[in-house]
XYZ file of N, CA and C in Angstrom:
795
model
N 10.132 8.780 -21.582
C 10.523 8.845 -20.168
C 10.036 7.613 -19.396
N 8.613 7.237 -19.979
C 8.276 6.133 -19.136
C 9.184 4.598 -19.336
N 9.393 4.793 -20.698
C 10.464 3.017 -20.660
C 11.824 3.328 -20.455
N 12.532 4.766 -20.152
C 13.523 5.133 -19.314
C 13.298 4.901 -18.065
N 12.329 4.981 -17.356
C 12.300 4.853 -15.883
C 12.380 3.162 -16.229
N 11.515 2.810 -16.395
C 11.529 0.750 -16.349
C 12.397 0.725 -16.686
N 13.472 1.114 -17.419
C 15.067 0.401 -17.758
C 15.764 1.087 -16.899
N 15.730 1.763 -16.070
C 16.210 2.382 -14.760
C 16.301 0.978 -13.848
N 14.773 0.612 -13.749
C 14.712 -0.244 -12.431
C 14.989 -1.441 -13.216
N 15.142 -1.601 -14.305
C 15.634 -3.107 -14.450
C 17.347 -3.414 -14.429
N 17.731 -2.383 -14.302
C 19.346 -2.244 -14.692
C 19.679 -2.274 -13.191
N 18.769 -1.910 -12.544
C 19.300 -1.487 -10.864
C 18.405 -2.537 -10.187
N 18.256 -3.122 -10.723
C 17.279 -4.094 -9.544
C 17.892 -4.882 -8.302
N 18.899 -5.518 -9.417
C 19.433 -6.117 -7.708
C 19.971 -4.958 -6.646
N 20.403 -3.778 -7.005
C 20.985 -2.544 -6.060
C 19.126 -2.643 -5.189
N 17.970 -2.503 -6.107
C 16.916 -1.924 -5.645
C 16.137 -2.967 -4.394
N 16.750 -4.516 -4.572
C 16.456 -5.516 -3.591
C 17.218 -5.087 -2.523
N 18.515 -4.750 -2.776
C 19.773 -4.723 -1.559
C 18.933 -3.816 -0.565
N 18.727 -2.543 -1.226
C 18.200 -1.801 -0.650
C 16.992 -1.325 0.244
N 15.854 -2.306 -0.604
C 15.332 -2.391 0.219
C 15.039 -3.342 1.412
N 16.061 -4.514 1.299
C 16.133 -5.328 2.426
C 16.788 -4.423 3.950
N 17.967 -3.441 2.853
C 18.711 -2.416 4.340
C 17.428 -1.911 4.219
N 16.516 -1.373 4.459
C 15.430 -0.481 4.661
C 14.730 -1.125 5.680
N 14.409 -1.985 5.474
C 13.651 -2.849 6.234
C 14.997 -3.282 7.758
N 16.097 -3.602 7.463
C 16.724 -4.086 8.463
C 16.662 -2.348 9.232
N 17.184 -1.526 8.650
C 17.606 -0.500 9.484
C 15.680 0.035 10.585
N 14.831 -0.380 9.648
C 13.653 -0.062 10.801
C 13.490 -0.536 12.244
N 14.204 -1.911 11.909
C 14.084 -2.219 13.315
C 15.131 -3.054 14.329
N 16.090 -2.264 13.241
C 17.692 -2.483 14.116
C 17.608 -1.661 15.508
N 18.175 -2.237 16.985
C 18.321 -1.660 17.829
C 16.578 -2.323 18.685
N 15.902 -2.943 17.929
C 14.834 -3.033 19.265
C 14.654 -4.935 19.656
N 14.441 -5.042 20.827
C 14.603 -5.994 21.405
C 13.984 -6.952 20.891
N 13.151 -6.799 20.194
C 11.628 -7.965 19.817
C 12.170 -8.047 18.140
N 12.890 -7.060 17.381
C 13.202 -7.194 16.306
C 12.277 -7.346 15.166
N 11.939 -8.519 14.968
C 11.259 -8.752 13.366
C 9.696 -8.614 14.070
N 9.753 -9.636 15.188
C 8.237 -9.387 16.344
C 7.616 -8.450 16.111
N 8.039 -7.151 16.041
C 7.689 -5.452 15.985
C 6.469 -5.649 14.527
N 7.146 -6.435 13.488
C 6.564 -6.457 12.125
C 5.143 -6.904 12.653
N 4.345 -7.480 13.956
C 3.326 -7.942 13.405
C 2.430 -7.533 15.055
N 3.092 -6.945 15.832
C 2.877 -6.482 17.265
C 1.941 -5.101 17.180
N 2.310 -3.999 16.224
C 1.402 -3.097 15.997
C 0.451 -3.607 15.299
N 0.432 -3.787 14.074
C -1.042 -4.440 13.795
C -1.763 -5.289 14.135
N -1.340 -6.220 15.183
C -2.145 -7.153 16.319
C -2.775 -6.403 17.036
N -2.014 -5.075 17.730
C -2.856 -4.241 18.604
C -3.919 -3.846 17.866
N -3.949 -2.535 16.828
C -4.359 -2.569 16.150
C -5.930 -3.061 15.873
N -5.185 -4.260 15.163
C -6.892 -5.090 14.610
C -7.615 -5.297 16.284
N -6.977 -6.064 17.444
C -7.358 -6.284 18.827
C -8.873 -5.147 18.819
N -7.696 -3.795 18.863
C -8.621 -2.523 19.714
C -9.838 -2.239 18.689
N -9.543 -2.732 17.267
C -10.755 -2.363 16.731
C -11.865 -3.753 16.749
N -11.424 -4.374 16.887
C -12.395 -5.646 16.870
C -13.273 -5.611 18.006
N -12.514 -5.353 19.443
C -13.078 -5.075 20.652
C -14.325 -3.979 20.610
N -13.611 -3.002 20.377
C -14.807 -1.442 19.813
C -15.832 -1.562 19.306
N -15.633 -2.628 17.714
C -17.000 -2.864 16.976
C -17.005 -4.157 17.772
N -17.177 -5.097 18.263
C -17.714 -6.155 19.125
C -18.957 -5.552 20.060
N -17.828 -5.212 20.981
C -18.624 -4.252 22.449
C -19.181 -3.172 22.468
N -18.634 -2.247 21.598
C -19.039 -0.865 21.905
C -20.054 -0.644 20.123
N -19.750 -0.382 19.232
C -20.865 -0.395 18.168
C -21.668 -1.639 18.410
N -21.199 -2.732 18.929
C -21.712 -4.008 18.551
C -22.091 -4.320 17.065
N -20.823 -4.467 16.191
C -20.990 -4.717 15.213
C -20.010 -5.776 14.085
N -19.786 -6.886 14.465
C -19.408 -7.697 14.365
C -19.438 -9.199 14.052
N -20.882 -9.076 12.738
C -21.195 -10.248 12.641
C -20.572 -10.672 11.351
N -20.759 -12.051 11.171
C -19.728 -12.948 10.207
C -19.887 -12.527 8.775
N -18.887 -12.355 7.640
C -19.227 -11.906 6.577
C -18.428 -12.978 5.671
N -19.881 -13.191 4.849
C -19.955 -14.619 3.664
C -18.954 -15.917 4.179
N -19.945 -15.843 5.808
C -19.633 -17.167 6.192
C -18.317 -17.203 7.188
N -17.380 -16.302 7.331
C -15.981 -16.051 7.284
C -16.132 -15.367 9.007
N -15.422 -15.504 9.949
C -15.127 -14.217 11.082
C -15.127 -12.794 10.467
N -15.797 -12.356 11.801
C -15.396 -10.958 11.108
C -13.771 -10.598 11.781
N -13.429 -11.388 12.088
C -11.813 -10.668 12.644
C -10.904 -10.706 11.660
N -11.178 -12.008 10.571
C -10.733 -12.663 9.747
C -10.736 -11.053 8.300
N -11.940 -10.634 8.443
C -12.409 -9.445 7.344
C -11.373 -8.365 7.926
N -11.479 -7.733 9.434
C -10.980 -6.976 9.686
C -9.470 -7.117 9.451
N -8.716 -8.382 10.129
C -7.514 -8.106 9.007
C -6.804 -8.021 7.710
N -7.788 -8.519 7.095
C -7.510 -8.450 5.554
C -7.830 -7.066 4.988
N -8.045 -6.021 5.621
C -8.505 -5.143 5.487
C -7.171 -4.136 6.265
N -7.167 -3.893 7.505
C -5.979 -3.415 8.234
C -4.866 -3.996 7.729
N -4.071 -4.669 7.665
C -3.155 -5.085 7.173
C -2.274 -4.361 5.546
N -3.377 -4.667 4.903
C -3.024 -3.743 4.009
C -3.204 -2.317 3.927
N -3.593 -1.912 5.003
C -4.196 -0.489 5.294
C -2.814 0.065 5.848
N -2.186 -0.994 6.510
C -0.681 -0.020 7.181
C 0.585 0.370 5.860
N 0.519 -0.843 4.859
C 1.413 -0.529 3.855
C 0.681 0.786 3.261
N -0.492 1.291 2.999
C -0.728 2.023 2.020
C -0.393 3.412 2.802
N -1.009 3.213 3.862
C -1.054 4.858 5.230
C 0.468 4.872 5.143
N 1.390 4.114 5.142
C 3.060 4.908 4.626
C 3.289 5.529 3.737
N 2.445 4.384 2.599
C 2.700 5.241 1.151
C 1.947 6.634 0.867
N 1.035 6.349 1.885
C -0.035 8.367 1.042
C 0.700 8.835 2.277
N 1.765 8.632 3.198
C 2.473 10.173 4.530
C 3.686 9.481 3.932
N 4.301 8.554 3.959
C 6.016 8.827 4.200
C 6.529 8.792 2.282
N 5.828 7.832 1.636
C 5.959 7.539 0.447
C 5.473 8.791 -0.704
N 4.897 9.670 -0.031
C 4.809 11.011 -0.788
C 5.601 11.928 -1.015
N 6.950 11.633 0.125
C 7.966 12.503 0.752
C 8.960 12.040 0.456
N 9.124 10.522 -0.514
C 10.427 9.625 -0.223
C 11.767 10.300 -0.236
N 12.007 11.264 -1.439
C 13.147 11.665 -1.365
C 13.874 12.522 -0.068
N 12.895 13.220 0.688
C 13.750 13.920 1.536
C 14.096 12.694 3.029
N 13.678 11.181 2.733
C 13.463 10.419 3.728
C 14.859 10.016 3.294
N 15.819 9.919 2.144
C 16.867 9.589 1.649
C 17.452 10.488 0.757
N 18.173 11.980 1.733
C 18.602 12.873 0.936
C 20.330 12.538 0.642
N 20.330 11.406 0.763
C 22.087 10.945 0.877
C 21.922 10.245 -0.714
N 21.008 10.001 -0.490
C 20.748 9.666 -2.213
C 20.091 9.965 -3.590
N 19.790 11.340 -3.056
C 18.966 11.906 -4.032
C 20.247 12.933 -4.321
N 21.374 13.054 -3.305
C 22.383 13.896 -3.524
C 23.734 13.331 -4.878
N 23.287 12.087 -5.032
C 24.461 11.061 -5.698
C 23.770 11.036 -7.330
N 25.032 11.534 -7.886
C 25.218 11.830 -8.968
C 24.476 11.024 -10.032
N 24.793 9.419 -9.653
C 24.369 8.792 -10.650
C 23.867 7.710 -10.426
N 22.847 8.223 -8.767
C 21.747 7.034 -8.590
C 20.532 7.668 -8.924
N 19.716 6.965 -10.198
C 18.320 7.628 -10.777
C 17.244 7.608 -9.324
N 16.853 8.738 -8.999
C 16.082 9.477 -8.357
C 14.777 7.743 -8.308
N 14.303 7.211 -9.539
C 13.003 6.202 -9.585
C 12.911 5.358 -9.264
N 14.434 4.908 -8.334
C 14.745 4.121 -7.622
C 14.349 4.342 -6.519
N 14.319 5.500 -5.882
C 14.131 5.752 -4.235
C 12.563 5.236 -3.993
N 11.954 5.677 -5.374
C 10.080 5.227 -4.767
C 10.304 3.856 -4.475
N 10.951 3.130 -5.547
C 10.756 1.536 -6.144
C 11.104 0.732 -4.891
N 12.308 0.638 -4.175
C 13.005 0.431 -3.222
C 12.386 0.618 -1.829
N 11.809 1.916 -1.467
C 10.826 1.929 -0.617
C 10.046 1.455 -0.276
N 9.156 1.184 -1.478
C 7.934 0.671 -1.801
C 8.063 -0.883 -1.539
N 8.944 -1.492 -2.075
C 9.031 -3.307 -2.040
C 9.632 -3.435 -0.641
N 10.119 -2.080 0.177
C 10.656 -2.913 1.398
C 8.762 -2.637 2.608
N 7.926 -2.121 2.336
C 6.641 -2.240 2.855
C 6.133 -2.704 2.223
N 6.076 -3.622 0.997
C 5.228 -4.644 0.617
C 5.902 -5.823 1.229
N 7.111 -5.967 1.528
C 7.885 -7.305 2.182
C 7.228 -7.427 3.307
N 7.405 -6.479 4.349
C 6.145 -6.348 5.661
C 4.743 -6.931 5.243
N 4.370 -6.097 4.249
C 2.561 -6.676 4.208
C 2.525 -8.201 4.090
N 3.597 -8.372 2.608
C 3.757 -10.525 2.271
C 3.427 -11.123 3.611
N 5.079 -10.240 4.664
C 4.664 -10.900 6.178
C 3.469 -11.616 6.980
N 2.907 -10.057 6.632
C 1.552 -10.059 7.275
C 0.299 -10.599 7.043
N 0.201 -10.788 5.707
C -0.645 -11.453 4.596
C -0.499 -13.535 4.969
N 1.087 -13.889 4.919
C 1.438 -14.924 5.645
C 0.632 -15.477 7.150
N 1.108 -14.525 7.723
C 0.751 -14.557 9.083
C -0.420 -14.678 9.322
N -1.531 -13.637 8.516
C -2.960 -14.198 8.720
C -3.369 -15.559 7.589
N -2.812 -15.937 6.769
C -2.985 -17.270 6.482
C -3.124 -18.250 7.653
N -1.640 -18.262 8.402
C -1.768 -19.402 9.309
C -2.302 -19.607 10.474
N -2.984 -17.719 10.931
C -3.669 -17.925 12.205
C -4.721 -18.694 11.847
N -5.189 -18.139 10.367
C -6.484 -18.533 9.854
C -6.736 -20.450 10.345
N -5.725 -20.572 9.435
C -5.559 -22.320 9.209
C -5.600 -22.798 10.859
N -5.392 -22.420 11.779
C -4.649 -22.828 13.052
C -5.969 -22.598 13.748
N -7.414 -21.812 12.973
C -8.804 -21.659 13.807
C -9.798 -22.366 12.939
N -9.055 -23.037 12.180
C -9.809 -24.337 11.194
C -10.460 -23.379 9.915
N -9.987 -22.203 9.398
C -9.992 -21.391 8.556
C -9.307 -21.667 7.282
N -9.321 -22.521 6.378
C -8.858 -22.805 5.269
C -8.371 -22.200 4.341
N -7.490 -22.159 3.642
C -7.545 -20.949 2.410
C -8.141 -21.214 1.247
N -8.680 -20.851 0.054
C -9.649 -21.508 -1.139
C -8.551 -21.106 -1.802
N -8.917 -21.257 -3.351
C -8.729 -21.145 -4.352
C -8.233 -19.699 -4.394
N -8.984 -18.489 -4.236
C -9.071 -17.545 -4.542
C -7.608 -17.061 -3.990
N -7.010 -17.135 -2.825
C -5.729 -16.868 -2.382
C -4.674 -16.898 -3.088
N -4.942 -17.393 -4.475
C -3.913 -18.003 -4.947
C -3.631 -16.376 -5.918
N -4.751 -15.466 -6.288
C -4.651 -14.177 -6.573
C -4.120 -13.005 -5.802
N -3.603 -13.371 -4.589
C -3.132 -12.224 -3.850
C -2.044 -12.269 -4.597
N -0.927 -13.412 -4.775
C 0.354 -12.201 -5.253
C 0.256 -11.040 -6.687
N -1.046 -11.675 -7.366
C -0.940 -10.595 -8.429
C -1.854 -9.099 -7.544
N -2.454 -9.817 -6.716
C -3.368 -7.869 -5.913
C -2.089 -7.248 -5.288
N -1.278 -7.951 -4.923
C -0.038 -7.217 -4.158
C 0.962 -6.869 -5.923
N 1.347 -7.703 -6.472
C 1.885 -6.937 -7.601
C 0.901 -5.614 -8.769
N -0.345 -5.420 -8.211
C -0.758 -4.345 -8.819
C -0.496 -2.575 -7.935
N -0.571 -3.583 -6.800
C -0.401 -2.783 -5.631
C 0.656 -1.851 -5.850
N 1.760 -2.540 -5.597
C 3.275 -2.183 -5.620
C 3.361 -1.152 -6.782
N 2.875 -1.705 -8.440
C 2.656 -0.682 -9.109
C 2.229 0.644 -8.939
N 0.702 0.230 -8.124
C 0.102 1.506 -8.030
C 1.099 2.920 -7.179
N 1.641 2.031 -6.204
C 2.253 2.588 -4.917
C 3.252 3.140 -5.286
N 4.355 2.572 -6.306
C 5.087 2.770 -6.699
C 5.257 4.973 -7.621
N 3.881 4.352 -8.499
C 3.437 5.516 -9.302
C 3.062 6.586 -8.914
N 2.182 6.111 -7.369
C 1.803 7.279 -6.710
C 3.000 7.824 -6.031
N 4.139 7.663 -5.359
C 5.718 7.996 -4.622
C 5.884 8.737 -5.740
N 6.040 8.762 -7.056
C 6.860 9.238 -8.266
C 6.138 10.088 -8.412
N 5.012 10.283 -8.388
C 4.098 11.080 -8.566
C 3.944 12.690 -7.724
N 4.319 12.162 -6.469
C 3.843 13.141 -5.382
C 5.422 13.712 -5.172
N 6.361 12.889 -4.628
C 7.774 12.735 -4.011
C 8.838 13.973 -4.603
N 8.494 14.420 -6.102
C 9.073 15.474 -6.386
C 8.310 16.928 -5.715
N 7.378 16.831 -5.763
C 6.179 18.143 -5.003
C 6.534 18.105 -3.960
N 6.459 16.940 -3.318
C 6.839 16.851 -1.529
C 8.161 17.673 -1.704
N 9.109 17.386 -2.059
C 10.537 17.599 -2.043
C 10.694 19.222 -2.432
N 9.766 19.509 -3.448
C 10.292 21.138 -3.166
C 9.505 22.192 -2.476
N 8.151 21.344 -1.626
C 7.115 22.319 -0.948
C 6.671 21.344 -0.030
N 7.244 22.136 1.296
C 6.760 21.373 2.329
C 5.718 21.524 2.814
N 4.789 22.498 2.979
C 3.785 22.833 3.039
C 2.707 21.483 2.045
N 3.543 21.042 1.003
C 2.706 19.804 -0.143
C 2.952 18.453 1.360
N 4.359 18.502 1.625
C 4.470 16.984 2.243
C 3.588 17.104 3.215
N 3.542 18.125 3.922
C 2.641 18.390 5.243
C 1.014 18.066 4.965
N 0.550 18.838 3.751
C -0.888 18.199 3.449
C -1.106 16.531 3.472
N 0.058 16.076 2.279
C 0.094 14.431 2.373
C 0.023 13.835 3.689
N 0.728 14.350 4.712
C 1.013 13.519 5.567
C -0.910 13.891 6.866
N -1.071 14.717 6.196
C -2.880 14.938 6.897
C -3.641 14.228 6.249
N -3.702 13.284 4.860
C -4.695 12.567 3.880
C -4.638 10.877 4.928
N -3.946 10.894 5.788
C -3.911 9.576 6.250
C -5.338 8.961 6.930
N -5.757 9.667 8.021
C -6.454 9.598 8.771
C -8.009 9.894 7.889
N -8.061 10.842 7.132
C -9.355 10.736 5.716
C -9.650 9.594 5.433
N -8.473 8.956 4.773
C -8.467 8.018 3.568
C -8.797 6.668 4.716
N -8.154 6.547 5.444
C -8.509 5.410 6.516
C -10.010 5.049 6.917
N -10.520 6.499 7.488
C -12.135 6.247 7.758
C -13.040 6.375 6.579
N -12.782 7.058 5.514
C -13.121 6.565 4.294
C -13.323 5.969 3.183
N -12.594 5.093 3.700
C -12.336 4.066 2.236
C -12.291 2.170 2.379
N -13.665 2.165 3.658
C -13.966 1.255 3.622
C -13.372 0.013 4.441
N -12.360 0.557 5.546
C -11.519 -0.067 6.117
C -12.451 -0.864 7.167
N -13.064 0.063 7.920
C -13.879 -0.530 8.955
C -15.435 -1.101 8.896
N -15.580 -0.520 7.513
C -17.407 -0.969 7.213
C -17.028 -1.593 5.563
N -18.818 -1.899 5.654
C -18.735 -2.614 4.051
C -18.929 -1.665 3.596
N -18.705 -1.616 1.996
C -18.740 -1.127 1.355
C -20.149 -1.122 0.299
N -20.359 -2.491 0.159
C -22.119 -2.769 -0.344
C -23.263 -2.151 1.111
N -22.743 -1.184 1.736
C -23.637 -0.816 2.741
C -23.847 0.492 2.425
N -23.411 1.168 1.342
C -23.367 2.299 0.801
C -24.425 2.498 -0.063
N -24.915 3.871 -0.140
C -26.027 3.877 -1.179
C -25.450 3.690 -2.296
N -26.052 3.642 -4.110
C -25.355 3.475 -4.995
C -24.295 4.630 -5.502
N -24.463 5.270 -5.217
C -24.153 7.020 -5.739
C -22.721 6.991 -5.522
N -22.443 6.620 -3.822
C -21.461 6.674 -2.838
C -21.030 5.533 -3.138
N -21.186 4.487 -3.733
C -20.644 3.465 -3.970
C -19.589 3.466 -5.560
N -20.399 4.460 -6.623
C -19.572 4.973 -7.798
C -18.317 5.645 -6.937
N -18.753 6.622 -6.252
C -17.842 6.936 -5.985
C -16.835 6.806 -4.961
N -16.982 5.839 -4.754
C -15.558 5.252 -3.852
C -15.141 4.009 -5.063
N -15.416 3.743 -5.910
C -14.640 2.861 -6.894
C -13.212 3.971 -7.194
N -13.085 4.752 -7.170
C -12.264 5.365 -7.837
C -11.591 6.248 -6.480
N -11.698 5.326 -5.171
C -10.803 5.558 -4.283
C -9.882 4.037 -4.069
N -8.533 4.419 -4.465
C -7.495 3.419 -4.580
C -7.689 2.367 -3.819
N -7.159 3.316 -2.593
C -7.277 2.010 -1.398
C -8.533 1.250 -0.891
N -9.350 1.445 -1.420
C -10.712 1.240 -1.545
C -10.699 -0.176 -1.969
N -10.152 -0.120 -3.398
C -10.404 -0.911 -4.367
C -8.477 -2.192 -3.859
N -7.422 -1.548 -3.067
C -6.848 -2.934 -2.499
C -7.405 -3.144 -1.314
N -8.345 -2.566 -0.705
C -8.786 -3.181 0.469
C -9.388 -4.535 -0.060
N -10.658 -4.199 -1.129
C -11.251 -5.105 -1.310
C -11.022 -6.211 -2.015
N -9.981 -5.729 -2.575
C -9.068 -6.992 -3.506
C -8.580 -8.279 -2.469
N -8.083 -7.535 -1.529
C -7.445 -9.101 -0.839
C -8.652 -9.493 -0.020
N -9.278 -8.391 0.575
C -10.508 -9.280 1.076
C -11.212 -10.540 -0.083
N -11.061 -10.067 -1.536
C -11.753 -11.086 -2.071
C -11.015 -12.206 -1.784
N -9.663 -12.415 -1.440
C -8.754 -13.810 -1.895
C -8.912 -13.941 -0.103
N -9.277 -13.793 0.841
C -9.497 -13.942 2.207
C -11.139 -14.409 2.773
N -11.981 -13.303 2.330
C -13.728 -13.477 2.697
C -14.432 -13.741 1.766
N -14.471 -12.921 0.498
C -15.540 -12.927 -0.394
C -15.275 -14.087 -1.560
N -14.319 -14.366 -1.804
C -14.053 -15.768 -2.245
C -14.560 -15.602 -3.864
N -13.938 -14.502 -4.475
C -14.110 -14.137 -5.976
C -12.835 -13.236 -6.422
N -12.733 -13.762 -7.637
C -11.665 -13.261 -8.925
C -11.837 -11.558 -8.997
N -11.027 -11.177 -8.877
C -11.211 -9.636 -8.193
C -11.176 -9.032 -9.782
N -11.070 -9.559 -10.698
C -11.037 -9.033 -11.838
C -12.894 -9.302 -12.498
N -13.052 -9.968 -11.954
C -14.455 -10.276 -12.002
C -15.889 -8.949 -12.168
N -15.425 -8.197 -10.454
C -15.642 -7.261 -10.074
C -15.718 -6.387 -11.524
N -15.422 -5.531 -12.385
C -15.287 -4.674 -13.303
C -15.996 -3.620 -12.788
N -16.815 -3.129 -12.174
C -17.177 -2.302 -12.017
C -16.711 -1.511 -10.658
N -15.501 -2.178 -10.069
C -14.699 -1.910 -9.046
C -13.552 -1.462 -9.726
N -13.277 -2.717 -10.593
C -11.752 -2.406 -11.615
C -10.931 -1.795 -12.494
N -12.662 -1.594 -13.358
C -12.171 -0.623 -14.173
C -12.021 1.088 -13.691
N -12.768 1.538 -12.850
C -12.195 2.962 -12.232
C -10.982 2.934 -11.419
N -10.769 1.279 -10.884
C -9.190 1.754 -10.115
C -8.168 1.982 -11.150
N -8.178 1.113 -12.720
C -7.471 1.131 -13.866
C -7.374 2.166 -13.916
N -8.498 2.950 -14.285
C -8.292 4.689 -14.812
C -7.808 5.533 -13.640
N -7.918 5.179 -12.623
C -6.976 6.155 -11.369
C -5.534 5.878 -11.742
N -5.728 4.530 -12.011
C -3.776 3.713 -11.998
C -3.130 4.656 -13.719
N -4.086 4.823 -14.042
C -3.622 5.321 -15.456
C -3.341 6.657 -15.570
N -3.850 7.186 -14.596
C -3.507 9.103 -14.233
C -2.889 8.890 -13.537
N -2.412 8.470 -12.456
C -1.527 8.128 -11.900
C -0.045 8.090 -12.399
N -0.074 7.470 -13.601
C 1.129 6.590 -13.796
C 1.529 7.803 -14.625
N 0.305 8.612 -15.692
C 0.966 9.672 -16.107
C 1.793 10.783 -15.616
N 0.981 11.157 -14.383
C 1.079 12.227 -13.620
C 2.683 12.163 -13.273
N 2.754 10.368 -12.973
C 4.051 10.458 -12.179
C 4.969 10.681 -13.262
N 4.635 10.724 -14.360
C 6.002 10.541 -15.417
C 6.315 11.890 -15.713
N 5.162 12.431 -15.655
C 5.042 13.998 -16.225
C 6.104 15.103 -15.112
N 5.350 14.902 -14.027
C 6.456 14.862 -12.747
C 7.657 15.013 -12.668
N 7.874 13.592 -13.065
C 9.487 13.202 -12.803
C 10.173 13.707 -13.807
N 9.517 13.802 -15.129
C 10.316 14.251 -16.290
C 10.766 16.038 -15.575
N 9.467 16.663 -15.776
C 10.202 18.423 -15.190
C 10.621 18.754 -14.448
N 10.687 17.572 -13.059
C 11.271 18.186 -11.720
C 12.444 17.430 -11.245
N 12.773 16.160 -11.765
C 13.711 15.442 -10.698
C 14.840 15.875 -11.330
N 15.493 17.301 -11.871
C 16.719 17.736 -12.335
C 16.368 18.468 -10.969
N 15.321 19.019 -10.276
C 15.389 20.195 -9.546
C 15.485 19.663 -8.200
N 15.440 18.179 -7.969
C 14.309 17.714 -6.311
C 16.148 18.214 -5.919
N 17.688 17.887 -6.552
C 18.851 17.939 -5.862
C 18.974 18.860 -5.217
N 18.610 20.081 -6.027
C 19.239 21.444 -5.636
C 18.642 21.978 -4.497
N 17.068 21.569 -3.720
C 16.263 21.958 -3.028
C 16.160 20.860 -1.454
N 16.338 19.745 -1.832
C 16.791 18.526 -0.643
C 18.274 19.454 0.422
């Protein structure tokens, strides 16, 4: 089942680009500012939290040399692609029941397609703080040159987790409804707003083996910490073994249920 699904998306790929470029156009067809929108919420965003820990925690000093505004977006940024994927990307199919209804478009497309049209946003965004960076005499190193593979593990992961959940969502809403409550958890937990070496050790095992945990800190490495994120192993190897239940779960999934997600959409 699993090299049926990959020859799914390799046979459909260009359908799976088309698609998710309409995905992306149809978000923000109809508003005045248009593509603007892509980088206006998470400006606010990072703003109101930078202000908060500045002024109000007062907590805002420079990390390994770097702004801390610089940390905080490398951190938020990728925090908005993932908070879709654990609420809307858990649910994908009933977000596109015009196509989960069609005969002979494979269901492993809807995650795949989804998924690359909010990693196109993050690239955006990932871009965008490059050049504010450069434009406050913020350089990029070496290490930057590893984000497109942290964003292509990403996409995997993201991908696996949609396939994973998206049939459950689809026949128990009461399931999509929990997913769509893990947002706001996973956000203040997983390292978005604090360090993570500020943790005792215990709490530190165990947030290795919280996902977003482990892409927060990935692009922070190719942004602040200025190290080979594969380096890390003791970060890596528990996100591997999440990515590896993961990837089962989703196959296992998709194999017994996506004959059923039609009849119940």
């Amino acid at each position: 089942m699993l090299f049926s699904i990959i020859r799914e998306n390799w046979r459909w790929r260009h359908q799976v680009w088309n698609l998710a470029k309409i995905d992306l156009v149809k978000t923000y067809r109809g508003a005045a500012l248009g593509k603007l929108w892509l980088f206006a919420k998470p400006a606010v965003y990072i703003f109101v939290f930078w202000f908060a820990l500045r002024f109000g925690i007062r907590s805002s000093a420079d990390v390994n040399g770097k702004p801390f505004l610089l940390w905080l977006a490398a951190g938020v940024f990728p925090w908005f692609f993932m908070s879709d994927m654990i609420t809307t990307g858990s649910d994908v199919y009933r977000r596109y029941p015009y196509l989960v209804n069609r005969i002979k478009f494979p269901l492993s497309l809807i995650s795949t397609f989804y998924t690359l049209s909010l990693l196109i946003i993050m690239a955006c965004m990932m871009a965008f703080t490059v050049v504010v960076a450069a434009i406050f005499g913020i350089h990029p190193s070496v290490y930057l040159l590893q984000l497109p593979l942290v964003m292509a593990i990403m996409f995997v992961f993201w991908v696996a987790w949609s396939m994973m959940l998206s049939p459950l969502g689809a026949i128990s809403r009461d399931f999509a409804k929990l997913m769509k409550t893990l947002g706001t958890p996973f956000f203040w937990l997983s390292g978005i707003l604090f360090r993570l070496d500020s943790l005792p050790h215990a709490a530190r095992v165990v947030m290795a083996f919280n996902p977003v945990s482990w892409c927060v800190e990935a692009v922070r490495d190719c942004f602040v910490y200025d190290i080979w994120f594969w380096t890390q192993w003791q970060d890596f190897v528990p996100f591997l073994i999440v990515l590896a239940v993961v990837a089962l779960l989703a196959v296992h999934n998709y194999r017994r249920l996506h004959t059923e997600v039609p009849d119940v959409i």
